[in-house]
Short mmCIF file of C-alpha atoms in Angstrom, two decimals:
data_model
loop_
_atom_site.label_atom_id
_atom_site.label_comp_id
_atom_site.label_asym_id
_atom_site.label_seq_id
_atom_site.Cartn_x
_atom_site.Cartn_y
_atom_site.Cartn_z
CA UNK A 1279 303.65 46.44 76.07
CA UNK A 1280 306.30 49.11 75.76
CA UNK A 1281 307.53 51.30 78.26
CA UNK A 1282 305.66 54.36 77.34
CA UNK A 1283 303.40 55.50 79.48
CA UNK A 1284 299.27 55.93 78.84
CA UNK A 1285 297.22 59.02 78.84
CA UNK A 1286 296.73 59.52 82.61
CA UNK A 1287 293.11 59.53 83.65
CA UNK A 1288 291.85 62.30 85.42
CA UNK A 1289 290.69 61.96 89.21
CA UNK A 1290 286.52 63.43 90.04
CA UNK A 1291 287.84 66.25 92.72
CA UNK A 1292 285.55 68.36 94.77
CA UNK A 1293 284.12 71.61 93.19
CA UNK A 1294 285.71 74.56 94.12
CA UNK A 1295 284.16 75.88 97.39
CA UNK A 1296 282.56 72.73 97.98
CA UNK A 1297 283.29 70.87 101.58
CA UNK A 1298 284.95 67.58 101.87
CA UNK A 1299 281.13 66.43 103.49
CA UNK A 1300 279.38 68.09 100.82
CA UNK A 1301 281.02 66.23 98.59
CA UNK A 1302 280.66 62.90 100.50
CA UNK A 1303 277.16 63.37 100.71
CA UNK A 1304 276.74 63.41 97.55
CA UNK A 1305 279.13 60.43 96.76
CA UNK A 1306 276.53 58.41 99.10
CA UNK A 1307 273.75 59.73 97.46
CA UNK A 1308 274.95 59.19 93.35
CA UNK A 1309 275.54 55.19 94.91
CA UNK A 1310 271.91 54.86 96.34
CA UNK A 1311 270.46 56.68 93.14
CA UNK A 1312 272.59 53.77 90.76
CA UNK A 1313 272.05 50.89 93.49
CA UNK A 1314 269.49 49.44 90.93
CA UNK A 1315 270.98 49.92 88.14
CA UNK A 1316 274.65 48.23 89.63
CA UNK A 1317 272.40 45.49 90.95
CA UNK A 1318 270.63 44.71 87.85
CA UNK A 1319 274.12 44.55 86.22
CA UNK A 1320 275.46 41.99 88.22
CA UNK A 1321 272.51 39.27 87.71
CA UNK A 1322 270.93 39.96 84.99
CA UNK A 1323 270.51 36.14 84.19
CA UNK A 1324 268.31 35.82 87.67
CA UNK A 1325 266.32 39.07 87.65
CA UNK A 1326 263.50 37.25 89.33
CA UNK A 1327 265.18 35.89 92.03
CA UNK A 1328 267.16 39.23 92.71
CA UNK A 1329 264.29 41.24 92.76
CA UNK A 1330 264.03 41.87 96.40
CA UNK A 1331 267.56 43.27 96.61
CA UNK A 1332 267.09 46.39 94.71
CA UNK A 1333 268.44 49.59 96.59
CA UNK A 1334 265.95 52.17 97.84
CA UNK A 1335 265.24 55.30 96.07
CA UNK A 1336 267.16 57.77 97.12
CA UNK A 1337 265.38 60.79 98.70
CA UNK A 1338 266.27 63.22 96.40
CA UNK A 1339 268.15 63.39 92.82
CA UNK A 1340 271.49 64.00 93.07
CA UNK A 1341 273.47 65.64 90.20
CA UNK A 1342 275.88 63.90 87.95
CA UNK A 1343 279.56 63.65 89.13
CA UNK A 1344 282.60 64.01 86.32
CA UNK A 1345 283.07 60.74 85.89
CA UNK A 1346 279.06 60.94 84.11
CA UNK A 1347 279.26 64.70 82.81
CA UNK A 1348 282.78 64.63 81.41
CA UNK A 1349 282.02 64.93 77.45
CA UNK A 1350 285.05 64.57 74.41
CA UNK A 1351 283.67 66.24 71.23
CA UNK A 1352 283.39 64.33 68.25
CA UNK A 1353 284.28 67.47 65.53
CA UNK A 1354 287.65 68.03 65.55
CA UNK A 1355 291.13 68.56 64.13
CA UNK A 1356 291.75 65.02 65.18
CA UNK A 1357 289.36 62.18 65.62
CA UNK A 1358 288.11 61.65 69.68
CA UNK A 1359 289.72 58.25 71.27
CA UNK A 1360 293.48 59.41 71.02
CA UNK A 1361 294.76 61.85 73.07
CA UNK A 1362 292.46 61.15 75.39
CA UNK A 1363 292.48 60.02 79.11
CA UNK A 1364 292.61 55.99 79.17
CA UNK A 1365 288.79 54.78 79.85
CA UNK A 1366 287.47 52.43 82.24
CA UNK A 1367 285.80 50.42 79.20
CA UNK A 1368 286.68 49.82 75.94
CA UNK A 1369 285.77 47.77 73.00
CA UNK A 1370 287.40 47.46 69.48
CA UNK A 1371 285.48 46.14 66.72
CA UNK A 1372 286.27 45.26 63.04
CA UNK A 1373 284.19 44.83 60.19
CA UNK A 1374 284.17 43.33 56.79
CA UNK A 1375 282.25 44.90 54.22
CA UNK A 1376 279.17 42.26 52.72
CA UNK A 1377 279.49 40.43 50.02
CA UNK A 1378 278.58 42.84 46.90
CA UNK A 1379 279.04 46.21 49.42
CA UNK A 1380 281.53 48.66 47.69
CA UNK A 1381 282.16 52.19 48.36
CA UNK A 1382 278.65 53.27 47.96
CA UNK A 1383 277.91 51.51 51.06
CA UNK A 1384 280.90 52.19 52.64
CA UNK A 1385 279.93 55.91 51.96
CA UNK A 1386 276.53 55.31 53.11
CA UNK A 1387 277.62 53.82 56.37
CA UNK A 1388 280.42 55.95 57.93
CA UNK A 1389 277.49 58.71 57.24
CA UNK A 1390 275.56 56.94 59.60
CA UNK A 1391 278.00 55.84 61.99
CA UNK A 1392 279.78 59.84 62.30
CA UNK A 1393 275.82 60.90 63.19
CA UNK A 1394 275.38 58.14 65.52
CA UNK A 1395 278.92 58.81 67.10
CA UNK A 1396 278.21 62.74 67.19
CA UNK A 1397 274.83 62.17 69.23
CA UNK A 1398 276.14 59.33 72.03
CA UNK A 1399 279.57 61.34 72.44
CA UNK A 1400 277.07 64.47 73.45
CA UNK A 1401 274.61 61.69 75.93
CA UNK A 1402 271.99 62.12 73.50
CA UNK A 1403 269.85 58.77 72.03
CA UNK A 1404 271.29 57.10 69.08
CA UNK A 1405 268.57 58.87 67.25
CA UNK A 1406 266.49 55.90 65.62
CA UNK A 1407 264.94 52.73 68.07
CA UNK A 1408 267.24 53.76 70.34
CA UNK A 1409 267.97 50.72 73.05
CA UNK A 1410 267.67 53.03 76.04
CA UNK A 1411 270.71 51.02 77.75
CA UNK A 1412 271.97 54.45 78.80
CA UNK A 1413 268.73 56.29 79.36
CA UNK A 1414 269.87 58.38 82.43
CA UNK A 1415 273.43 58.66 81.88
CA UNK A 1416 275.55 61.67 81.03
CA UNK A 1417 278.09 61.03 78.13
CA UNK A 1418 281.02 59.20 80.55
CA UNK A 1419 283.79 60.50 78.52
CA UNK A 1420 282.23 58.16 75.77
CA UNK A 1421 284.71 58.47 72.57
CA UNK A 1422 284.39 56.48 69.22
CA UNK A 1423 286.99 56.33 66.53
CA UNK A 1424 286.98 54.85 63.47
CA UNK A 1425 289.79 53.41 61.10
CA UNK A 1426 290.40 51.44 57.29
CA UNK A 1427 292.02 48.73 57.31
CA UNK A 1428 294.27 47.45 53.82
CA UNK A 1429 291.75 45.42 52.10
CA UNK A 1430 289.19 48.22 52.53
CA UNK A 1431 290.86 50.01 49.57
CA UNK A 1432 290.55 46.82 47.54
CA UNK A 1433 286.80 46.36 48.00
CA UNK A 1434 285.83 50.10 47.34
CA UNK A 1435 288.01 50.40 44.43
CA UNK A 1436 290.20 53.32 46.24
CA UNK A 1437 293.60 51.09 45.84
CA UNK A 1438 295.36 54.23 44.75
CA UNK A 1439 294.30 56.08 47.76
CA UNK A 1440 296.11 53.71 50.49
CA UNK A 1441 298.64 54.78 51.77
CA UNK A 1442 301.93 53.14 51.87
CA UNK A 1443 302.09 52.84 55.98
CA UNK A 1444 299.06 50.61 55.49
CA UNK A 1445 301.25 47.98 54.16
CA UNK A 1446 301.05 44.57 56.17
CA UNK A 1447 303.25 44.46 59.34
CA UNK A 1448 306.62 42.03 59.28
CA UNK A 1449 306.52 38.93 60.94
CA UNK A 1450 307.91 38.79 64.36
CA UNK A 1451 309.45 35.83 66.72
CA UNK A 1452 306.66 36.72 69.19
CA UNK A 1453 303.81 36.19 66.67
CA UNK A 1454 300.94 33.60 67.06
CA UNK A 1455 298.37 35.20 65.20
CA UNK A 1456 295.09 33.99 64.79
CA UNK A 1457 294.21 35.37 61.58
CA UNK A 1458 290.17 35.33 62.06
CA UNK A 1459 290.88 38.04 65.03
CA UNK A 1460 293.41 40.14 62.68
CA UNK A 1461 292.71 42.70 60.12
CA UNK A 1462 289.68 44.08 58.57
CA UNK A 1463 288.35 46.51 56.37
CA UNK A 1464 286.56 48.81 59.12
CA UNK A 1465 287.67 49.16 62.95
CA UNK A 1466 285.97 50.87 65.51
CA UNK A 1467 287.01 51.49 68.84
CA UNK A 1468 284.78 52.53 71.75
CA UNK A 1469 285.75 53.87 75.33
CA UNK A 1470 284.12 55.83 78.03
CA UNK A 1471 283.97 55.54 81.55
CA UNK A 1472 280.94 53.64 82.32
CA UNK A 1473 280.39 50.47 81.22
CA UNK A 1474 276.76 50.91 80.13
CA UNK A 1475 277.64 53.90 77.88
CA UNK A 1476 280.04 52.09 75.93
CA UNK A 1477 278.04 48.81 75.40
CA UNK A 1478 275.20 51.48 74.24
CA UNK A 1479 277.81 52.71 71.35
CA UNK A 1480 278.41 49.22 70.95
CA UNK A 1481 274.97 48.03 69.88
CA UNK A 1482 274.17 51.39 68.22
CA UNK A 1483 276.96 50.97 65.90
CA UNK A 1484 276.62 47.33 65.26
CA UNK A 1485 272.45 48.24 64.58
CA UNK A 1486 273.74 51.17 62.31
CA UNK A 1487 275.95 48.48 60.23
CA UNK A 1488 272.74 47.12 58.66
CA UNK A 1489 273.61 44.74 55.36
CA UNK A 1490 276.30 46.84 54.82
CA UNK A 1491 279.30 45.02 56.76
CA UNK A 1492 279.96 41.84 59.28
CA UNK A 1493 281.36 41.70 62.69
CA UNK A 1494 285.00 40.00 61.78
CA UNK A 1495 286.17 40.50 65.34
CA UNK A 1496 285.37 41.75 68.39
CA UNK A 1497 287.67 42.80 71.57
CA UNK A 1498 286.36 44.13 75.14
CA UNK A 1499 288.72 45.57 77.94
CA UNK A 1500 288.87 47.71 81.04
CA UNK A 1501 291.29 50.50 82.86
CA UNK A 1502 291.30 51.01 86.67
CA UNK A 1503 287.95 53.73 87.16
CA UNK A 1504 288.65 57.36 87.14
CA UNK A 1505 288.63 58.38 90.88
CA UNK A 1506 289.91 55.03 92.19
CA UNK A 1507 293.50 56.13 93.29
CA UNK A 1508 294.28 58.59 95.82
CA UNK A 1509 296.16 60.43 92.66
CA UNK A 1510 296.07 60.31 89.04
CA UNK A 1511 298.52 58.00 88.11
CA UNK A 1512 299.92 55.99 85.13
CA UNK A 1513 297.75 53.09 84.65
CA UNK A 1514 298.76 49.49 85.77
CA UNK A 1515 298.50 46.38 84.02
CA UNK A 1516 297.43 42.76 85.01
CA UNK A 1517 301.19 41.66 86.00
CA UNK A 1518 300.59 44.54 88.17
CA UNK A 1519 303.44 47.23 86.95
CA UNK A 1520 302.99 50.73 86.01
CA UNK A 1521 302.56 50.02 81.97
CA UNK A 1522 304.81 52.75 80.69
CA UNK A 1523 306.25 56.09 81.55
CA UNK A 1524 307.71 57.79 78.76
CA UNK A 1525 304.57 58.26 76.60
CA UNK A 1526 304.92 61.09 74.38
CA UNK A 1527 303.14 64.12 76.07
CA UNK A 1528 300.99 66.50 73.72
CA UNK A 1529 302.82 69.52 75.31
CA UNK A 1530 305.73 67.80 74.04
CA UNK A 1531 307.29 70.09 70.84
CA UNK A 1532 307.33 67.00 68.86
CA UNK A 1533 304.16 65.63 69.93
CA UNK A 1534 301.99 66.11 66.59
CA UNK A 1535 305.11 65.34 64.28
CA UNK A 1536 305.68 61.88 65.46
CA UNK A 1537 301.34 61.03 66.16
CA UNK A 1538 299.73 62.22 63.93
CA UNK A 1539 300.10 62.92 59.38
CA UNK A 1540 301.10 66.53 58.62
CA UNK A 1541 298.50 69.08 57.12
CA UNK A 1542 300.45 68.33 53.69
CA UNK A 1543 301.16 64.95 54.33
CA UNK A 1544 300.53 61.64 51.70
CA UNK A 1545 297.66 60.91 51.25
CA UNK A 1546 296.33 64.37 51.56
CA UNK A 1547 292.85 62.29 53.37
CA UNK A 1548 295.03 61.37 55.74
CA UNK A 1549 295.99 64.54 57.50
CA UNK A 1550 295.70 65.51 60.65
CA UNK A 1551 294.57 61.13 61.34
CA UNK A 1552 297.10 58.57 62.41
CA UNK A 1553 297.74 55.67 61.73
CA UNK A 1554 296.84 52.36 64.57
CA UNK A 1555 298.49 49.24 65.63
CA UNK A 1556 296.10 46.38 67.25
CA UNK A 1557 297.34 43.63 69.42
CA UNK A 1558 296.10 40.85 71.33
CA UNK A 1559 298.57 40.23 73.83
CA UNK A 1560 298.19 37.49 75.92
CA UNK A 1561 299.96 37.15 79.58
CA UNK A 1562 301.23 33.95 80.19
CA UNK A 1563 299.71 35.31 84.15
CA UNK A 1564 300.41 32.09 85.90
CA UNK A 1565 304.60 31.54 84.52
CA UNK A 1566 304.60 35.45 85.61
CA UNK A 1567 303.45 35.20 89.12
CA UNK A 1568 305.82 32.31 89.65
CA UNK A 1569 308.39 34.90 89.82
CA UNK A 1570 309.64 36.54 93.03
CA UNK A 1571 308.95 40.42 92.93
CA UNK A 1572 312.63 41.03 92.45
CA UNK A 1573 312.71 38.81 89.34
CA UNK A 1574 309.52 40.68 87.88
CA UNK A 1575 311.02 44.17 88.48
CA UNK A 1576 314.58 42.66 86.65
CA UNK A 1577 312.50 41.34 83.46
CA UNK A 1578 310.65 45.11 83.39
CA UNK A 1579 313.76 47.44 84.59
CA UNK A 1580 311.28 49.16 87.19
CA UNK A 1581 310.14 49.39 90.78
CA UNK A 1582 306.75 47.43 90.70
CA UNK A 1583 305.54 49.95 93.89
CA UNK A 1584 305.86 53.18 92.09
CA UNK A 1585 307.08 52.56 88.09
CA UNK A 1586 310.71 54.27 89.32
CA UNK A 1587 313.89 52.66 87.28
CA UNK A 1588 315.82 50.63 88.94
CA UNK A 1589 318.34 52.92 88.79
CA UNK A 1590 316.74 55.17 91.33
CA UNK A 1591 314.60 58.02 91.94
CA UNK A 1592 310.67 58.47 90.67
CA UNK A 1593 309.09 57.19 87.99
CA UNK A 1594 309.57 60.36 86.11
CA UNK A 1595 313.49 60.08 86.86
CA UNK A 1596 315.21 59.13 83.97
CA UNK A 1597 316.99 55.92 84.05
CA UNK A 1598 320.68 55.56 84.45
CA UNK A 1599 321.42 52.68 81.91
CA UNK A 1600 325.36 52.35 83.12
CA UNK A 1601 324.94 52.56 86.64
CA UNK A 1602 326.01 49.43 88.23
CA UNK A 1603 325.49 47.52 91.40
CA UNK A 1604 328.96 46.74 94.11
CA UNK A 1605 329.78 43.50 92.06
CA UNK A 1606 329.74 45.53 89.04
CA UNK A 1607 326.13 44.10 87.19
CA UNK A 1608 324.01 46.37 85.28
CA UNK A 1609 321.15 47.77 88.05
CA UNK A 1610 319.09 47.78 84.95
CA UNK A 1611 319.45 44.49 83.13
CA UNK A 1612 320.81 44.64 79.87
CA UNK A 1613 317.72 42.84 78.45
CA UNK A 1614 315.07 44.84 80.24
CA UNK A 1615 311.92 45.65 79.03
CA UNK A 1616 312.09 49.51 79.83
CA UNK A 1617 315.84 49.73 78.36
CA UNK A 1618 315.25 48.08 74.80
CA UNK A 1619 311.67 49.99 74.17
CA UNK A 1620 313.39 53.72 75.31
CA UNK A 1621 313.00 55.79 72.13
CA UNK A 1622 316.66 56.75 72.45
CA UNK A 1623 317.88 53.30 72.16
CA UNK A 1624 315.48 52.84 69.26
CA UNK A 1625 316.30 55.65 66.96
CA UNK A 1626 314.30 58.05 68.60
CA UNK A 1627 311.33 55.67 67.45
CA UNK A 1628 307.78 56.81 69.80
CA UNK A 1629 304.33 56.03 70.03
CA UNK A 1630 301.52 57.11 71.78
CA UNK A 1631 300.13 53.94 73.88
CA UNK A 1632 296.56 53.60 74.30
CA UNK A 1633 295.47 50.30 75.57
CA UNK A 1634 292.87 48.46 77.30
CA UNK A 1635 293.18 45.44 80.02
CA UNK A 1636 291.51 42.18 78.91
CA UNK A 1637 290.05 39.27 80.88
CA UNK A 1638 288.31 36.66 78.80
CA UNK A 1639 287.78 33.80 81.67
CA UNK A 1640 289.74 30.28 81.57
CA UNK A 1641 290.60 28.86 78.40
CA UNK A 1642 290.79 24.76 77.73
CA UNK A 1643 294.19 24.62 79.63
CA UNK A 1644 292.77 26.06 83.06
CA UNK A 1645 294.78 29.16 82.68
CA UNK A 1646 293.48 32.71 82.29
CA UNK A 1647 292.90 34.27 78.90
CA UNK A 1648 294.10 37.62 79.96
CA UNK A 1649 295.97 40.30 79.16
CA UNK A 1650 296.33 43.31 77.11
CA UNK A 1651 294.60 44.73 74.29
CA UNK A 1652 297.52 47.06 73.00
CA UNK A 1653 296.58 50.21 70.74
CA UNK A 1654 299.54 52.27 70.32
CA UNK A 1655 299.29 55.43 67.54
CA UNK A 1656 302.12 57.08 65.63
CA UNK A 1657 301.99 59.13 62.60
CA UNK A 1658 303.97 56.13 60.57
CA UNK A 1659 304.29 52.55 62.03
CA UNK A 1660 307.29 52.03 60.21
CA UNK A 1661 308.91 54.67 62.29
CA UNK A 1662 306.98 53.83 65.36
CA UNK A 1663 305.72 50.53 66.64
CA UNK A 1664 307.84 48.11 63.92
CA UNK A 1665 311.30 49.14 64.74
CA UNK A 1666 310.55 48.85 68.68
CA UNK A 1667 309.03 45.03 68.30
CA UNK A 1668 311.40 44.26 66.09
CA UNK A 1669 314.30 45.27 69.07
CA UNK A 1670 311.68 43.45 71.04
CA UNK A 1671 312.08 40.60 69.36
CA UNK A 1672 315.84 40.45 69.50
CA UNK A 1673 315.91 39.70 73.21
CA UNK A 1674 313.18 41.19 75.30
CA UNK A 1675 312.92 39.61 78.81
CA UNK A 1676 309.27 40.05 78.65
CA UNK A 1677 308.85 37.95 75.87
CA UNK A 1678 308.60 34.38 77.37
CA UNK A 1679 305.63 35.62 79.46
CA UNK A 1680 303.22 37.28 76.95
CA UNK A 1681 302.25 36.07 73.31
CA UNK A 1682 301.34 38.12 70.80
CA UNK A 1683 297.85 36.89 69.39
CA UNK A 1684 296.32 38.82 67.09
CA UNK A 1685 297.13 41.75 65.21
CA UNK A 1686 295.90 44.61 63.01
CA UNK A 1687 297.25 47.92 61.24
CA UNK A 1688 294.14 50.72 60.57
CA UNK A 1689 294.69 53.97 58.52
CA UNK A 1690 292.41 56.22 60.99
CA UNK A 1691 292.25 59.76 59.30
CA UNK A 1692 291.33 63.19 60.92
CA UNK A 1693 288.82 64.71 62.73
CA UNK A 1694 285.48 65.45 60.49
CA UNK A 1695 284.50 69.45 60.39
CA UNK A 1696 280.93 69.87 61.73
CA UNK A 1697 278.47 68.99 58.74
CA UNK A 1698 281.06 65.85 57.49
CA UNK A 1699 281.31 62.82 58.67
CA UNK A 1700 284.49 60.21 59.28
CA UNK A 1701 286.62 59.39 56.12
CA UNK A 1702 284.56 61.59 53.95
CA UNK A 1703 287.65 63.21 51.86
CA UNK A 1704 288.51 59.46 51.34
CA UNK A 1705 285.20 58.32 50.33
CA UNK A 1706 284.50 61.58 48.08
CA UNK A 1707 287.54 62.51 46.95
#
């Protein structure tokens, strides 16, 4: 959780021309044409007994909105799931490779999984006994990335090819890692904006696996729905504040130096890919909401109605870290989230956050499992996300209401050229 703000997801408007009825109309229409598909949804363990409550057709088809037609291409300079709007679903997968599997499988398999990505990312079928989960639905910004983890290199005999900002992440204070949910030699991470679509690139790349490789871990999470503010906005998180502000922006000059590995860079697979940090980061929600909304702003450094420092103005304002109240304390405490995490009080040190809500019920205490599934990317962790924790770690007011509880570092290289498929310069070279 660092005070950089996520890719902003972009509000359905009305067509150009189109009336503020028209497009009402066909708002009410798009909800009676997916009544049965929402209901069935919601209780699918008693489809008998809610069998009666099925909407009526609608009386005539009604077209797609963005929030079904909006499409991210899969062949690129970059892979799709980065630079990206934040989704309203999201799951992040890793894999171990089978017992015996080596690089011919490995081969074998990110073939399969860089078709089977190519066709859902364009709302076509997966292509082979196809699940028809998503029959009907237009791609939903559906995006699906994928990413080596260290011991990959081991198993396929490529240990000269890792790089060195693969190496293991330090230890931190914060740290209660649960090793069977850390790592992996293969990670995948799914978003789009319905949730249908991405459990449909779920279990099409989970089918597509085969004997090749296990599940080691799996991770599911949610964003607020495009369309559900009055204006795009930065995302919020569960403790309810506006989760960052000063992502890096790719208009930015600096954007693709401190994201994503040079065209010459080391390894030369690795260009134009970046490099991920995974975290399970729990919210300690009810010590949190204990707090008065005074004391929550003071732990983050920001306005919980609008994400504006506490030093004044917008959110975009930028915060005044020696302005001072009339008895002469810091308006933005020294310890604040948003002050240690600025890049400029962290040797210009940046990352581009990605993340994903979580909510995995009660747990054995009685308190929620919830929180954040963090994804930030940077062109070298070592000169992104590790110097920030490790300032973090040093005195962060945040810390005694999260934990961090699982963790994992993927290698994720460029975008494949139409005709090649994910990691294939690796894998070939």
């Amino acid at each position: 959780m660092v005070d950089q703000s996520t890719p902003e997801a972009r509000t359905p408007g009305t067509a150009p021309g189109e009336t503020e009825a028209a497009s009402a109309r066909e708002g009410i229409s798009r909800r009676r044409m997916l009544g049965t598909a929402g209901a069935t949804g919601l209780v699918l363990g008693t489809a008998g007994a809610a069998g009666g409550y099925a909407a009526a057709p609608s009386e005539a088809a009604a077209p797609l909105t963005s929030l079904g037609t909006d499409r991210a291409m899969f062949h690129g300079k970059h892979q799709p799931g980065i630079t990206e709007a934040l989704q309203a679903r999201g799951h992040v997968v890793a894999f171990d490779l089978a017992a015996g599997a080596g690089r011919q499988e490995a081969t074998a398999l990110l073939r399969r999984w860089s078709e089977t990505a190519r066709r859902l990312m364009a709302g076509e079928p997966s292509g082979h006994d196809d699940t028809d989960v998503a029959r009907d639905a237009g791609p939903s910004s559906l995006t699906i990335t994928f990413g080596f983890g260290h011991s990959f290199f081991a198993r396929t005999g490529l240990e000269k090819q890792r790089p060195t900002s693969l190496d293991p992440l330090p230890e931190f204070s914060s740290d209660h890692l649960d090793k069977n949910r850390s790592n992996g030699d293969l990670w995948v991470q799914i978003g789009a904006n319905d949730s249908l679509v991405a459990f449909h690139a779920l279990r099409a790349i989970q089918k597509d696996t085969g004997s090749a490789a296990r599940v080691r871990w799996q991770m599911n999470g949610f964003n607020r729905s495009p369309g559900a503010t009055a204006h795009p906005m930065t995302a919020r998180n569960l403790m309810g504040q506006i989760d960052g502000t000063r992502n890096p922006k790719p208009a930015e000059s600096d954007f693709d130096q401190r994201i994503f590995v040079p065209e010459k860079g080391e390894p030369a697979w690795m260009a134009n890919g970046s490099y991920a940090v995974v975290r399970r980061i729990r919210m300690l929600l009810d010590d949190w909401e204990k707090l008065s909304g005074k004391a929550q702003e003071d732990v983050i450094g920001r306005r919980k109605s609008d994400g504006a420092a506490l030093s004044g103005g917008t959110e975009k304002t930028a915060m005044d870290l020696e302005k001072t109240d009339a008895k002469g304390n810091l308006v933005v405490p020294i310890n604040a989230h948003a002050r240690i995490t600025r890049p400029d009080q962290n040797g210009g040190a940046a990352m581009l956050r990605r993340p994903f809500s979580f909510h995995d019920g009660i747990d054995t205490d009685g308190v929620p499992d919830a929180g954040l599934l963090f994804i930030c990317w940077q062109a070298d962790p070592l000169r992104g996300f590790v110097p920030v924790q490790r300032k973090l770690d040093r005195g962060d007011a945040l810390s005694q209401y999260i934990r961090h509880e699982s963790s994992g570092l993927f290698a994720v290289p460029g975008g494949a050229a139409k005709g090649e498929y994910v990691g294939q310069k690796l894998l070939e070279g």
